[in-house]
Short mmCIF file of C-alpha atoms in Angstrom, two decimals:
data_model
loop_
_atom_site.label_atom_id
_atom_site.label_comp_id
_atom_site.label_asym_id
_atom_site.label_seq_id
_atom_site.Cartn_x
_atom_site.Cartn_y
_atom_site.Cartn_z
CA MET A 211 63.83 24.31 95.59
CA SER A 212 65.92 21.84 93.52
CA ILE A 213 69.56 21.28 94.12
CA GLN A 214 71.73 22.57 91.18
CA VAL A 215 74.75 20.39 90.44
CA MET A 216 77.48 21.14 87.86
CA ILE A 217 79.47 18.30 86.33
CA VAL A 218 82.73 18.96 84.63
CA GLU A 219 83.87 15.71 83.07
CA ASP A 220 85.55 15.05 79.64
CA GLU A 221 84.52 11.47 79.48
CA LYS A 222 81.08 11.88 77.91
CA SER A 223 79.90 8.41 78.86
CA ILE A 224 80.84 8.97 82.65
CA ALA A 225 79.14 12.56 82.42
CA ARG A 226 75.91 11.09 80.98
CA PHE A 227 75.75 8.25 83.63
CA LEU A 228 76.21 10.78 86.44
CA GLU A 229 73.61 13.12 84.85
CA LEU A 230 70.98 10.24 84.66
CA GLU A 231 71.56 9.09 88.21
CA LEU A 232 71.55 12.60 89.66
CA LYS A 233 68.46 13.58 87.83
CA HIS A 234 66.81 10.38 89.01
CA GLU A 235 67.49 11.53 92.68
CA GLY A 236 65.85 14.82 91.95
CA PHE A 237 68.91 17.16 91.20
CA ASP A 238 69.06 19.65 88.36
CA VAL A 239 72.25 18.78 86.44
CA THR A 240 74.43 20.92 84.05
CA ILE A 241 77.35 19.32 82.30
CA PHE A 242 80.56 20.66 80.75
CA HIS A 243 83.27 18.65 79.03
CA ASP A 244 85.87 21.43 79.03
CA GLY A 245 87.51 22.86 82.13
CA ARG A 246 87.43 26.52 81.14
CA ASP A 247 83.73 26.33 80.17
CA GLY A 248 82.97 24.79 83.55
CA TYR A 249 84.95 27.46 85.43
CA GLU A 250 83.29 30.32 83.66
CA SER A 251 79.89 28.80 84.35
CA ALA A 252 80.72 28.29 88.01
CA LEU A 253 81.45 32.15 88.33
CA THR A 254 78.22 33.21 86.72
CA GLN A 255 75.58 30.58 87.71
CA ASP A 256 74.33 29.75 91.24
CA TYR A 257 75.28 26.05 91.78
CA ASP A 258 74.78 24.11 95.11
CA VAL A 259 77.52 21.47 94.38
CA LEU A 260 80.47 21.17 91.80
CA LEU A 261 81.64 17.78 90.64
CA LEU A 262 85.01 18.31 88.81
CA ASP A 263 87.26 15.67 87.12
CA VAL A 264 90.77 16.40 87.76
CA MET A 265 92.09 15.70 84.33
CA LEU A 266 90.28 18.04 82.08
CA PRO A 267 91.06 19.99 78.76
CA GLY A 268 91.20 23.66 78.99
CA LEU A 269 91.83 23.88 82.74
CA ASN A 270 92.28 20.99 85.11
CA GLY A 271 89.96 20.31 88.06
CA ILE A 272 92.49 21.30 90.78
CA GLU A 273 93.13 24.67 88.94
CA ILE A 274 89.41 25.22 88.79
CA CYS A 275 88.97 24.50 92.27
CA ARG A 276 91.94 26.80 93.34
CA ARG A 277 90.50 29.78 91.28
CA ILE A 278 86.81 29.26 92.42
CA ARG A 279 87.92 29.31 95.97
CA THR A 280 89.17 32.90 95.73
CA LYS A 281 85.73 33.89 94.81
CA SER A 282 83.18 31.36 96.28
CA ASP A 283 82.71 28.60 98.97
CA VAL A 284 80.42 26.43 96.81
CA PRO A 285 80.95 22.78 97.82
CA ILE A 286 83.44 21.07 95.48
CA ILE A 287 83.94 17.18 95.03
CA LEU A 288 86.84 16.15 92.91
CA LEU A 289 86.48 13.08 90.68
CA THR A 290 89.75 11.41 89.57
CA ALA A 291 91.26 8.00 88.62
CA ARG A 292 94.55 9.12 90.49
CA ASP A 293 94.65 7.65 93.95
CA ALA A 294 98.17 8.82 95.06
CA VAL A 295 98.32 10.50 98.49
CA MET A 296 99.82 13.64 96.96
CA ASP A 297 97.04 13.94 94.37
CA ARG A 298 94.43 13.71 97.12
CA VAL A 299 96.40 16.17 99.33
CA GLY A 300 96.71 18.57 96.34
CA GLY A 301 92.98 18.51 95.76
CA LEU A 302 92.10 19.17 99.30
CA ASP A 303 94.71 21.87 99.62
CA ALA A 304 93.30 23.65 96.60
CA GLY A 305 89.99 23.88 98.47
CA ALA A 306 87.95 20.83 97.48
CA ASP A 307 85.53 19.59 100.10
CA ASP A 308 85.90 15.95 99.17
CA TYR A 309 87.67 13.61 96.75
CA ILE A 310 86.47 10.52 95.28
CA VAL A 311 88.55 7.97 93.19
CA LYS A 312 87.11 6.29 90.12
CA PRO A 313 85.68 3.82 89.66
CA PHE A 314 83.18 4.64 92.48
CA ALA A 315 79.76 3.36 93.32
CA ILE A 316 77.17 5.87 92.54
CA GLU A 317 75.62 5.30 95.99
CA GLU A 318 78.90 6.54 97.56
CA LEU A 319 78.81 9.65 95.52
CA LEU A 320 75.25 10.29 96.42
CA ALA A 321 75.96 9.94 100.07
CA ARG A 322 79.02 12.27 99.84
CA ILE A 323 76.90 14.92 98.15
CA ARG A 324 74.10 14.64 100.71
CA THR A 325 76.75 14.93 103.54
CA ILE A 326 78.28 18.01 102.05
CA LEU A 327 74.88 19.56 101.55
CA ARG A 328 73.90 18.85 105.13
CA ARG A 329 77.18 20.45 106.30
CA THR A 330 77.01 23.59 104.19
CA LYS A 331 73.27 24.15 103.86
CA LYS A 332 72.12 27.48 105.42
CA GLU A 333 68.57 28.26 106.05
CA GLU A 334 67.29 30.75 103.60
CA THR A 335 64.57 32.90 104.98
CA THR A 336 64.35 35.72 102.43
CA ILE A 337 64.62 36.13 98.57
CA GLU A 338 65.67 39.52 97.27
CA LEU A 339 65.63 40.65 93.79
CA ASN A 340 65.56 44.18 92.50
CA GLN A 341 62.89 46.12 94.62
CA VAL A 342 61.16 42.94 95.60
CA VAL A 343 61.70 40.98 99.06
CA MET A 344 60.12 37.67 99.77
CA ASP A 345 60.03 36.80 103.58
CA MET A 346 59.62 33.01 103.59
CA LYS A 347 59.07 32.80 107.27
CA ALA A 348 56.37 35.32 107.32
CA HIS A 349 55.03 34.30 103.98
CA GLU A 350 54.90 37.82 102.92
CA VAL A 351 56.24 39.90 99.94
CA TYR A 352 57.40 43.58 99.99
CA VAL A 353 57.99 46.07 97.24
CA GLU A 354 60.16 48.91 98.09
CA GLY A 355 59.43 48.19 101.77
CA GLU A 356 55.77 48.10 101.26
CA ARG A 357 53.85 44.75 101.87
CA ILE A 358 51.79 43.79 98.93
CA GLY A 359 48.70 41.41 99.42
CA LEU A 360 49.11 38.14 97.70
CA THR A 361 46.90 35.05 97.82
CA LYS A 362 48.56 31.73 98.70
CA THR A 363 48.44 30.61 95.11
CA GLU A 364 49.98 33.97 94.09
CA TYR A 365 52.70 33.70 96.60
CA ASP A 366 53.46 30.04 95.61
CA LEU A 367 53.70 31.06 91.96
CA LEU A 368 56.02 33.95 92.52
CA HIS A 369 58.27 31.76 94.85
CA TYR A 370 58.46 29.05 92.24
CA LEU A 371 59.59 31.58 89.63
CA LEU A 372 62.11 33.35 92.02
CA THR A 373 63.70 30.03 92.98
CA HIS A 374 64.03 29.10 89.14
CA LEU A 375 65.72 32.41 88.13
CA ASN A 376 66.69 32.48 84.51
CA GLN A 377 65.09 29.16 83.93
CA VAL A 378 62.14 29.18 81.54
CA CYS A 379 59.32 27.44 83.56
CA THR A 380 56.71 25.73 81.36
CA ARG A 381 52.96 26.05 82.25
CA GLU A 382 52.90 22.33 82.96
CA ASN A 383 55.73 22.39 85.42
CA ILE A 384 54.19 25.50 87.20
CA LEU A 385 50.91 23.73 87.38
CA THR A 386 52.57 20.70 89.00
CA ALA A 387 54.66 22.88 91.45
CA VAL A 388 51.96 25.13 92.45
CA TRP A 389 48.64 23.35 92.08
CA GLY A 390 49.97 19.76 92.64
CA PHE A 391 50.41 16.58 90.65
CA GLU A 392 46.69 15.56 90.45
CA THR A 393 45.29 19.01 89.73
CA GLU A 394 42.58 19.34 87.10
CA VAL A 395 43.18 22.95 86.57
CA GLU A 396 43.89 23.81 82.93
CA THR A 397 47.20 25.35 81.92
CA ASN A 398 45.53 28.74 80.92
CA VAL A 399 44.88 29.32 84.67
CA VAL A 400 48.59 29.88 84.95
CA ASP A 401 48.33 32.76 82.54
CA VAL A 402 45.53 34.30 84.70
CA TYR A 403 47.60 34.19 87.75
CA ILE A 404 50.67 35.62 85.92
CA ARG A 405 48.53 38.61 85.10
CA HIS A 406 47.52 39.01 88.71
CA LEU A 407 51.17 39.07 89.72
CA ARG A 408 52.20 41.48 87.12
CA THR A 409 49.49 43.96 88.14
CA LYS A 410 50.49 43.68 91.85
CA LEU A 411 54.28 43.84 91.19
CA GLN A 412 53.93 46.71 88.72
CA THR A 413 57.43 47.63 87.42
CA ALA A 414 59.27 46.17 90.49
CA LEU A 415 59.84 42.81 88.76
CA THR A 416 59.43 41.60 85.23
CA ILE A 417 57.92 38.18 84.50
CA GLU A 418 58.86 37.59 81.00
CA THR A 419 56.64 35.50 78.59
CA VAL A 420 58.44 32.92 76.50
CA ARG A 421 55.88 32.43 73.69
CA GLY A 422 54.59 28.85 73.29
CA VAL A 423 56.58 27.67 76.42
CA GLY A 424 55.94 29.53 79.70
CA TYR A 425 57.53 32.25 81.93
CA VAL A 426 60.80 33.29 83.37
CA ILE A 427 62.21 35.94 85.79
CA ARG A 428 65.66 36.87 84.67
CA GLN A 429 68.23 38.22 87.11
#
C-alpha cells in the first residue's frame, strides 16, 4: 500500500518540486496551497504524513498542527524559513513530530519522512469495511463473520481496492498491481474478476464502476 503524503505549501514552485520528488520515491501526494483547505482535508482523509509550511494563508501551519493534534496522531513535519529557537519550540509544542528549515536538501526531508514512518508505523493485520473483514495474516475474507472462499487473484484484487478506498483504480493499474508488470493479460480480465467478487460479496460491499476508467470502493 502506497504512503499518502499531504503537502500544504503556498509557494507553488516549492510544492510542485516536493510533489515531483516524493512521487519519484513512490509516495502518493496531495497538495493544498491554503491552510484551511489542508486542515479540512487532514480531518477527512487518511494520510500517513503531513508536510506543513508554517506561513500559510487561511490558517498557519502551527495552528493546523495544534488543531489536528486534538483529533489525530498523524505524523507532522513543519517546513519553514524561520530558524529562530522559539519558532522551532513553538512548532514542536504544537505537536509537530519534526521541523525542517528552508532551504533544505530533498535527501534530508526524505530521510526524516522515512524515520518518522519507521517510528510510527503499526503493523496492520486486518481491514474492516461495512460487513467485510479482510484478515491479511490468514489471507482470508469474512462477510458478517462467515468466511467466503476467494481465489488468490480475487483476494489480491479486493485487497488492492480496499487499500485504495475512494480512489478510482484504472484497469491498467489494477492489472499491474494484481497480475504484475509483465503480464500479457488483457484489461477485460479485470472486469471478469470484478464480477466474481461482486457475486461473492453480494450486498456486503459495493464495487462501483466508473465508466471508461475503472473501479472504486467508496467509504
